[in-house]
Coordinates of C-alpha atoms and ligand atoms in Angstrom, one line a residue:
X1 CA 27.4 14.3 10.9
X2 CA 27.0 12.8 7.5
X3 CA 29.5 13.9 4.8
X4 CA 26.8 14.0 2.1
X5 CA 24.1 16.7 1.6
X6 CA 20.7 15.6 2.8
X7 CA 18.7 13.5 0.4
X8 CA 15.7 15.3 -1.1
X9 CA 12.5 13.4 -0.5
X10 CA 9.0 13.8 -2.1
X11 CA 6.1 12.3 -0.1
X12 CA 3.1 11.6 -2.2
X13 CA 0.1 11.3 0.2
X14 CA 1.9 13.2 3.1
X15 CA -1.3 13.7 5.1
X16 CA -2.2 10.0 5.3
X17 CA -1.2 7.4 7.9
X18 CA 2.0 6.4 6.0
X19 CA 2.9 10.0 5.1
X20 CA 2.7 11.1 8.7
X21 CA 4.9 8.2 9.9
X22 CA 7.4 9.0 7.1
X23 CA 7.6 12.6 8.3
X24 CA 8.1 11.4 11.9
X25 CA 11.1 9.3 10.8
X26 CA 12.6 12.0 8.6
X27 CA 12.4 14.6 11.3
X28 CA 14.6 12.3 13.5
X29 CA 17.4 12.7 10.9
X30 CA 17.6 16.2 9.6
X31 CA 21.3 15.7 8.6
X32 CA 20.2 12.8 6.2
X33 CA 16.9 13.9 4.8
X34 CA 15.3 17.1 3.6
X35 CA 11.7 17.4 2.3
X36 CA 11.4 18.4 -1.3
X37 CA 7.7 18.1 -1.8
X38 CA 4.6 17.1 0.2
X39 CA 1.3 16.3 -1.5
X40 CA -2.3 15.7 -0.4
X41 CA -5.7 15.4 -2.0
X42 CA -7.7 18.1 -0.2
X43 CA -6.7 18.2 3.5
X44 CA -5.6 21.8 3.7
X45 CA -5.1 22.3 7.4
X46 CA -3.0 19.2 7.8
X47 CA -0.8 19.9 4.8
X48 CA -0.4 23.6 6.0
X49 CA 0.7 22.4 9.4
X50 CA 3.2 19.9 7.7
X51 CA 4.6 22.7 5.5
X52 CA 5.1 25.0 8.4
X53 CA 7.0 22.3 10.3
X54 CA 9.1 20.7 7.4
X55 CA 9.5 23.7 5.0
X56 CA 9.3 21.7 1.7
X57 CA 10.2 23.5 -1.6
X58 CA 6.8 22.5 -3.0
X59 CA 3.4 21.5 -1.7
X60 CA 0.8 20.0 -4.1
X61 CA -2.9 19.8 -3.6
X62 CA -4.8 17.8 -6.2
X63 CA -7.9 20.0 -5.7
X64 CA -7.4 23.5 -7.1
X65 CA -9.7 25.3 -4.5
X66 CA -7.8 23.6 -1.7
X67 CA -4.5 24.7 -3.3
X68 CA -5.6 28.3 -3.2
X69 CA -6.6 28.0 0.5
X70 CA -3.2 26.4 1.3
X71 CA -1.4 29.2 -0.5
X72 CA -3.3 31.9 1.5
X73 CA -2.4 30.2 4.8
X74 CA 1.2 29.7 3.9
X75 CA 1.7 33.3 2.6
X76 CA 0.1 34.7 5.8
X77 CA 2.5 32.6 7.9
X78 CA 5.5 33.8 5.8
X79 CA 6.3 30.2 4.6
X80 CA 8.3 30.1 1.3
X81 CA 6.8 26.8 0.1
X82 CA 5.5 27.0 -3.5
X83 CA 2.0 25.7 -3.9
X84 CA 1.1 23.7 -7.0
X85 CA -2.2 22.1 -8.0
X86 CA -3.6 19.3 -10.0
X87 CA -2.6 15.7 -11.0
X88 CA 0.3 16.8 -13.3
X89 CA 1.9 18.6 -10.4
X90 CA 2.0 15.2 -8.6
X91 CA 3.9 13.7 -11.5
X92 CA 6.3 16.8 -11.6
X93 CA 7.3 16.6 -7.9
X94 CA 7.7 12.8 -8.2
X95 CA 10.1 13.0 -11.1
X96 CA 11.9 16.4 -10.6
X97 CA 15.7 16.1 -11.2
X98 CA 16.5 17.3 -7.7
X99 CA 14.6 14.5 -6.0
X100 CA 16.5 11.5 -4.7
X101 CA 13.7 9.4 -3.2
X102 CA 9.9 9.3 -3.5
X103 CA 7.6 7.9 -0.8
X104 CA 4.6 6.6 -2.9
X105 CA 1.8 6.7 -0.2
X106 CA -1.3 7.8 -2.1
X107 CA -4.1 5.4 -1.5
X108 CA -5.6 3.5 -4.5
X109 CA -5.3 3.8 -8.3
X110 CA -5.0 7.6 -8.0
X111 CA -1.3 7.0 -7.0
X112 CA -0.4 5.1 -10.2
X113 CA 0.7 7.9 -12.5
X114 CA 3.0 9.8 -10.0
X115 CA 4.4 6.5 -8.6
X116 CA 5.1 5.3 -12.2
X117 CA 6.7 8.7 -13.0
X118 CA 9.1 8.3 -10.1
X119 CA 10.0 4.8 -11.3
X120 CA 10.5 6.0 -14.9
X121 CA 12.7 8.8 -13.7
X122 CA 15.0 6.3 -11.9
X123 CA 14.3 7.5 -8.4
X124 CA 14.6 5.5 -5.2
X125 CA 10.9 4.5 -5.0
X126 CA 9.6 3.6 -1.5
X127 CA 6.3 1.9 -2.5
X128 CA 3.4 1.8 0.0
X129 CA 0.8 2.3 -2.7
X130 CA 0.2 -1.4 -3.4
X131 CA -2.8 -0.7 -5.7
X132 CA -0.4 1.0 -8.2
X133 CA 1.6 -2.2 -8.6
X134 CA -1.5 -4.5 -8.7
X135 CA -2.9 -2.3 -11.5
X136 CA 0.2 -1.9 -13.6
X137 CA 2.3 -5.0 -12.7
X138 CA 4.6 -5.7 -15.6
X139 CA 4.6 -2.1 -16.8
X140 CA 5.8 -0.9 -13.5
X141 CA 8.5 -3.5 -13.1
X142 CA 9.7 -2.8 -16.7
X143 CA 9.9 0.9 -15.9
X144 CA 12.0 0.2 -12.8
X145 CA 14.3 -2.1 -14.9
X146 CA 14.6 0.3 -17.8
X147 CA 15.5 3.4 -15.7
X148 CA 17.6 1.7 -13.0
X149 CA 15.2 2.9 -10.3
X150 CA 15.6 1.3 -6.8
X151 CA 12.3 -0.1 -5.7
X152 CA 11.9 -0.8 -2.0
X153 CA 8.7 -2.1 -0.5
X154 CA 7.1 -0.3 2.4
X155 CA 4.2 -2.7 3.0
X156 CA 5.4 -4.5 6.2
X157 CA 5.0 -8.0 4.7
X158 CA 7.0 -7.2 1.6
X159 CA 9.6 -5.2 3.5
X160 CA 10.0 -8.3 5.7
X161 CA 10.3 -10.6 2.7
X162 CA 12.9 -8.2 1.2
X163 CA 14.8 -8.3 4.5
X164 CA 14.6 -12.1 4.5
X165 CA 16.0 -12.6 1.0
X166 CA 19.7 -12.5 0.2
X167 CA 21.2 -9.3 -1.2
X168 CA 22.0 -11.2 -4.5
X169 CA 18.3 -12.1 -5.0
X170 CA 17.5 -9.5 -7.8
X171 CA 20.6 -10.4 -9.8
X172 CA 20.1 -14.2 -9.5
X173 CA 16.7 -15.2 -8.0
X174 CA 17.1 -18.8 -9.2
X175 CA 20.2 -19.4 -7.1
X176 CA 18.5 -18.2 -3.9
X177 CA 16.6 -21.5 -3.4
X178 CA 13.3 -20.0 -2.4
X179 CA 10.6 -22.6 -1.8
X180 CA 7.7 -20.3 -0.7
X181 CA 7.0 -16.8 0.4
X182 CA 4.9 -16.8 3.5
X183 CA 2.8 -13.7 3.9
X184 CA 1.5 -13.3 7.4
X185 CA -2.0 -11.8 8.0
X186 CA -3.5 -10.6 11.3
X187 CA -7.0 -11.8 10.1
X188 CA -8.3 -8.3 10.8
X189 CA -11.2 -7.4 13.2
X190 CA -13.5 -10.1 12.0
X191 CA -11.2 -13.2 12.3
X192 CA -13.7 -14.9 14.6
X193 CA -16.9 -13.0 13.9
X194 CA -19.8 -15.4 12.9
X195 CA -20.4 -15.1 9.2
X196 CA -24.1 -14.2 9.7
X197 CA -23.0 -11.2 11.9
X198 CA -20.8 -10.0 9.1
X199 CA -23.9 -9.2 7.1
X200 CA -24.6 -6.1 9.2
X201 CA -21.2 -4.8 10.4
X202 CA -20.6 -1.0 10.2
X203 CA -17.7 1.0 8.6
X204 CA -16.5 1.9 12.1
X205 CA -16.4 -1.8 13.2
X206 CA -14.6 -2.7 10.0
X207 CA -12.0 0.1 10.6
X208 CA -11.1 -0.8 14.1
X209 CA -8.1 -3.0 13.4
X210 CA -6.7 -5.0 16.3
X211 CA -3.0 -4.2 15.7
X212 CA -2.5 -1.4 13.1
X213 CA -3.8 2.2 12.8
X214 CA -4.3 2.9 9.1
X215 CA -6.3 4.8 6.6
X216 CA -10.0 3.8 6.2
X217 CA -9.7 2.1 2.8
X218 CA -6.8 -0.3 3.8
X219 CA -8.6 -0.9 7.1
X220 CA -11.7 -2.2 5.2
X221 CA -9.4 -4.2 3.0
X222 CA -7.9 -5.8 6.1
X223 CA -11.4 -6.7 7.4
X224 CA -12.3 -8.4 4.1
X225 CA -8.7 -9.8 3.7
X226 CA -8.6 -8.2 0.3
X227 CA -5.6 -6.4 1.7
X228 CA -3.8 -9.8 1.8
X229 CA -5.1 -10.6 -1.6
X230 CA -3.6 -7.4 -3.1
X231 CA -0.4 -8.2 -1.2
X232 CA -0.2 -11.7 -2.8
X233 CA -0.3 -9.9 -6.2
X234 CA 2.2 -7.3 -5.0
X235 CA 4.6 -10.1 -3.9
X236 CA 4.3 -11.8 -7.2
X237 CA 5.5 -8.6 -9.0
X238 CA 8.1 -7.5 -6.4
X239 CA 9.8 -10.9 -6.1
X240 CA 8.9 -12.7 -9.3
X241 CA 7.3 -15.6 -7.5
X242 CA 4.3 -17.5 -9.0
X243 CA 0.9 -17.7 -7.1
X244 CA 1.5 -21.3 -6.1
X245 CA 4.6 -20.3 -4.1
X246 CA 2.9 -17.5 -2.2
X247 CA 1.1 -18.6 0.9
X248 CA -0.9 -16.7 3.4
X249 CA -0.6 -17.6 7.1
X250 CA -2.9 -16.0 9.7
X251 CA -0.8 -14.8 12.6
X252 CA -3.0 -12.7 14.9
X253 CA -0.2 -11.1 16.9
X254 CA 1.3 -9.3 13.8
X255 CA 4.8 -9.7 15.3
X256 CA 6.3 -11.8 12.4
X257 CA 5.8 -9.5 9.4
X258 CA 6.4 -12.3 6.9
X259 CA 8.9 -15.1 6.0
X260 CA 10.8 -16.8 3.3
X261 CA 10.9 -20.6 3.2
X262 CA 14.0 -22.0 1.5
X263 CA 14.6 -25.4 -0.1
X264 CA 17.1 -26.5 2.6
X265 CA 14.3 -26.2 5.2
X266 CA 15.4 -22.9 6.6
X267 CA 12.7 -20.3 7.2
X268 CA 13.9 -16.7 7.6
X269 CA 11.5 -14.2 9.2
X270 CA 11.5 -10.5 10.1
X271 CA 9.9 -9.6 13.5
X272 CA 9.1 -6.3 15.1
X273 CA 6.4 -4.2 16.8
X274 CA 3.5 -3.5 14.4
X275 CA 4.6 0.1 13.6
X276 CA 5.1 1.2 10.0
X277 CA 8.0 3.5 11.0
X278 CA 10.2 0.3 11.0
X279 CA 9.8 -0.6 7.3
X280 CA 9.8 3.2 6.4
X281 CA 13.1 3.8 8.2
X282 CA 14.6 0.6 6.7
X283 CA 13.7 1.6 3.1
X284 CA 14.8 5.3 3.7
X285 CA 18.3 4.3 4.9
X286 CA 18.8 1.0 3.0
X287 CA 21.3 -0.6 3.1
X288 CA 22.1 1.1 6.3
X289 CA 19.8 1.2 9.4
X290 CA 18.7 4.2 11.4
X291 CA 16.6 4.9 14.4
X292 CA 12.9 4.8 13.6
X293 CA 11.4 5.8 17.0
X294 CA 10.0 2.2 17.4
X295 CA 10.8 0.6 20.7
X296 CA 12.5 -2.8 21.2
X297 CA 10.4 -5.9 20.8
X298 CA 9.5 -7.4 24.1
X299 CA 9.2 -11.2 23.4
X300 CA 8.5 -12.1 27.0
X301 CA 5.6 -9.7 27.2
X302 CA 4.2 -11.1 23.9
X303 CA 4.9 -14.7 25.2
X304 CA 3.0 -16.6 22.4
X305 CA 3.0 -16.5 18.6
X306 CA 0.2 -18.4 16.9
X307 CA -0.6 -19.4 13.4
X308 CA -3.8 -20.5 11.5
X309 CA -4.9 -21.4 8.0
X310 CA -6.9 -18.6 6.3
X311 CA -10.6 -19.2 6.1
X312 CA -11.4 -18.8 2.4
X313 CA -15.2 -19.1 3.0
X314 CA -15.3 -16.3 5.4
X315 CA -12.9 -14.2 3.3
X316 CA -13.8 -14.8 -0.4
X317 CA -11.8 -11.7 -1.4
X318 CA -8.6 -13.7 -0.8
X319 CA -9.7 -16.4 -3.3
X320 CA -10.7 -13.7 -5.8
X321 CA -7.3 -12.2 -5.6
X322 CA -5.5 -15.5 -6.2
X323 CA -8.0 -16.1 -9.1
X324 CA -7.2 -12.7 -10.7
X325 CA -3.4 -13.3 -10.3
X326 CA -3.7 -16.7 -12.0
X327 CA -5.9 -15.3 -14.8
X328 CA -3.5 -12.4 -15.5
X329 CA -4.3 -9.8 -18.2
X330 CA -7.0 -7.4 -17.2
X331 CA -8.1 -9.4 -14.1
X332 CA -5.9 -7.8 -11.4
X333 CA -6.7 -4.3 -12.6
X334 CA -10.4 -5.1 -12.6
X335 CA -10.2 -6.7 -9.1
X336 CA -8.6 -3.6 -7.8
X337 CA -11.0 -1.1 -9.4
X338 CA -14.1 -3.1 -8.3
X339 CA -12.7 -3.3 -4.8
X340 CA -12.1 0.4 -4.6
X341 CA -15.6 1.2 -5.8
X342 CA -17.2 -1.4 -3.4
X343 CA -15.2 -0.3 -0.4
X344 CA -16.1 3.4 -1.1
X345 CA -19.8 2.3 -1.3
X346 CA -19.5 0.3 2.0
X347 CA -17.8 3.3 3.8
X348 CA -20.7 5.5 2.6
X349 CA -23.2 2.9 3.9
X350 CA -24.6 2.2 0.4
X351 CA -23.4 -1.4 0.4
X352 CA -23.3 -4.2 2.9
X353 CA -20.0 -5.6 4.0
X354 CA -20.5 -9.1 2.5
X355 CA -21.5 -7.6 -0.8
X356 CA -18.0 -6.2 -1.4
X357 CA -16.8 -9.7 -2.6
X358 CA -20.0 -10.1 -4.7
X359 CA -19.3 -6.8 -6.6
X360 CA -15.7 -7.9 -7.3
X361 CA -16.7 -11.4 -8.5
X362 CA -19.4 -10.0 -10.8
X363 CA -17.0 -7.4 -12.2
X364 CA -14.3 -10.1 -12.9
X365 CA -17.0 -12.1 -14.7
X366 CA -18.4 -9.3 -16.8
X367 CA -15.2 -7.6 -17.9
X368 CA -14.3 -8.7 -21.4
X369 CA -10.8 -9.3 -22.7
X370 CA -8.8 -6.0 -22.8
X371 CA -5.1 -5.4 -23.5
X372 CA -3.2 -4.0 -20.5
X373 CA 0.2 -3.4 -22.2
X374 CA 0.4 0.4 -21.9
X375 CA -0.5 3.0 -19.3
X376 CA -3.5 4.1 -21.5
X377 CA -4.8 0.6 -21.7
X378 CA -4.5 0.1 -17.9
X379 CA -6.4 3.3 -17.2
X380 CA -9.1 2.2 -19.7
X381 CA -9.4 -1.2 -18.0
X382 CA -9.6 0.6 -14.6
X383 CA -12.3 2.9 -15.9
X384 CA -14.3 0.1 -17.5
X385 CA -14.2 -2.1 -14.4
X386 CA -15.4 0.9 -12.3
X387 CA -18.4 1.3 -14.6
X388 CA -19.3 -2.3 -14.2
X389 CA -18.8 -2.3 -10.5
X390 CA -20.9 0.8 -10.0
X391 CA -23.7 -0.8 -12.0
X392 CA -23.4 -3.9 -9.8
X393 CA -23.4 -1.7 -6.6
X394 CA -26.6 0.0 -7.8
X395 CA -28.3 -3.4 -8.2
X396 CA -27.5 -4.2 -4.5
X397 CA -27.8 -0.7 -3.1
X398 CA -28.9 -0.4 0.6
X399 CA -30.3 3.1 -0.1
X400 CA -32.9 2.3 -2.8
Ligands
NAD1 P1 -4.6 7.3 4.0 O1 -6.0 7.3 3.6 O2 -4.3 7.5 5.5 O3 -3.8 8.5 3.2 C1 -3.9 8.6 1.8 C2 -3.2 9.8 1.3 O4 -3.4 9.8 -0.1 C3 -3.6 11.1 1.9 O5 -2.5 12.0 2.0 C4 -4.6 11.7 0.8 O6 -4.6 13.1 0.8 C5 -3.9 11.1 -0.5 N1 -4.9 10.9 -1.5 C6 -6.1 10.3 -1.4 N2 -6.8 10.3 -2.5 C7 -6.0 10.9 -3.4 C8 -6.2 11.3 -4.8 N3 -7.3 10.9 -5.5 N4 -5.2 11.9 -5.4 C9 -4.0 12.3 -4.7 N5 -3.8 12.0 -3.4 C10 -4.8 11.3 -2.8 O7 -3.9 6.0 3.5 P2 -2.7 5.1 4.2 O8 -3.2 4.2 5.2 O9 -1.6 6.1 4.5 O10 -2.3 4.2 2.9 C11 -1.6 4.8 1.8 C12 -1.1 3.6 0.9 O11 -0.2 2.8 1.7 C13 -2.2 2.7 0.5 O12 -2.0 2.2 -0.8 C14 -2.1 1.5 1.5 O13 -2.6 0.3 1.0 C15 -0.6 1.5 1.7 N6 -0.2 0.9 3.0 C16 -0.6 1.5 4.2 C17 -0.3 1.0 5.4 C18 -0.7 1.6 6.7 O14 -0.3 1.2 7.8 N7 -1.4 2.7 6.7 C19 0.5 -0.2 5.5 C20 0.9 -0.8 4.3 C21 0.5 -0.2 3.0
MG2 MG1 0.7 -5.0 4.6

């Protein structure tokens, strides 16, 4: 038994793929972790089930009608969880004084404000919500620095890089001798699909990832490789490495989760089965390690690991992300916002798969110079980019 009281955890986006995996790990260690709050957009039944199982102090539904429904279900079942509603409640449960750690696992820009609130409140922030960091970059890292928050990456690649860097890296990155960060990418479901065929692929085809089971938005991002593009930007902010030193290596088996190449010729990698419970357990317990429920890696069964150069013609989103990172300013926020709008339109079958990159390119071209030095400015840039992207989507709509 641990001598300390259990750590109080808030899970933002509890009903999603990362949220469910986090609850799975937490439930294995009741002496270490206790659930402070669970949040969801509007999935009442799933959040109700999670509340009955994990008995959090608070449950937040962004949608007010959904919150009322949740409250009715929980009262009838005699559950003491207090139900809150609306976006401010997300911020409140992410920054409440009793909270030790926050799993930031909302998908998209919607997660920015509560994730940032956790960082500003000096929490241990377990960051899955990569879009929040792509949007707010410097502002987010400054908030972490100012409050003394502990920022730990959940994205498997960044978690692997974090594990492959020396413990002294944050104090003295220059002394570490990092030559390159090598982000591995599975290549997604369309790695070998002829480019002409990509014109007519469906949302379900795009969402059937060969190695990982994930939410629909990140699954489409994996199919366009925008996921890797967002991860290049994420790596830049997390590890302070310029675009030129971040390389993408296609590795279809998804066994090596990423690597760090050092000036002495050493390459340090982290390997494991493709199961998000490994990086989640690592970040929850860091610097200790705990059981995650993931089985041992069977290298003999895997037998071969292979590597390829990414195909930038097939995956223009990857080039667009590098371009946005190099351009800086409003570009990463615009890239992310346009991508979210285009992916939503693709999932609703209003836009063809290959047009996603066109929408992002057009938005990056059209957005004028805008300051991005405050939360208000970032939200304004996000809103402006969405307006442009929606206009571009209308021009190319499949449903006209
Ligand atoms: P998901 O779609 O399965 O779950 C998203 C969660 O966010 C749900 O709980 C949903 O209720 C909540 N949500 C959605 N819209 C919201 C809104 N407007 N306001 C408040 N809450 C909202 O997504 P996921 O696959 O779990 O991914 C979550 C985040 O983690 C994403 O940023 C993704 O890029 C990142 N990530 C996921 C994986 C993975 O394996 N799934 C791996 C690495 C990184
Ligand atoms: Mg990843």
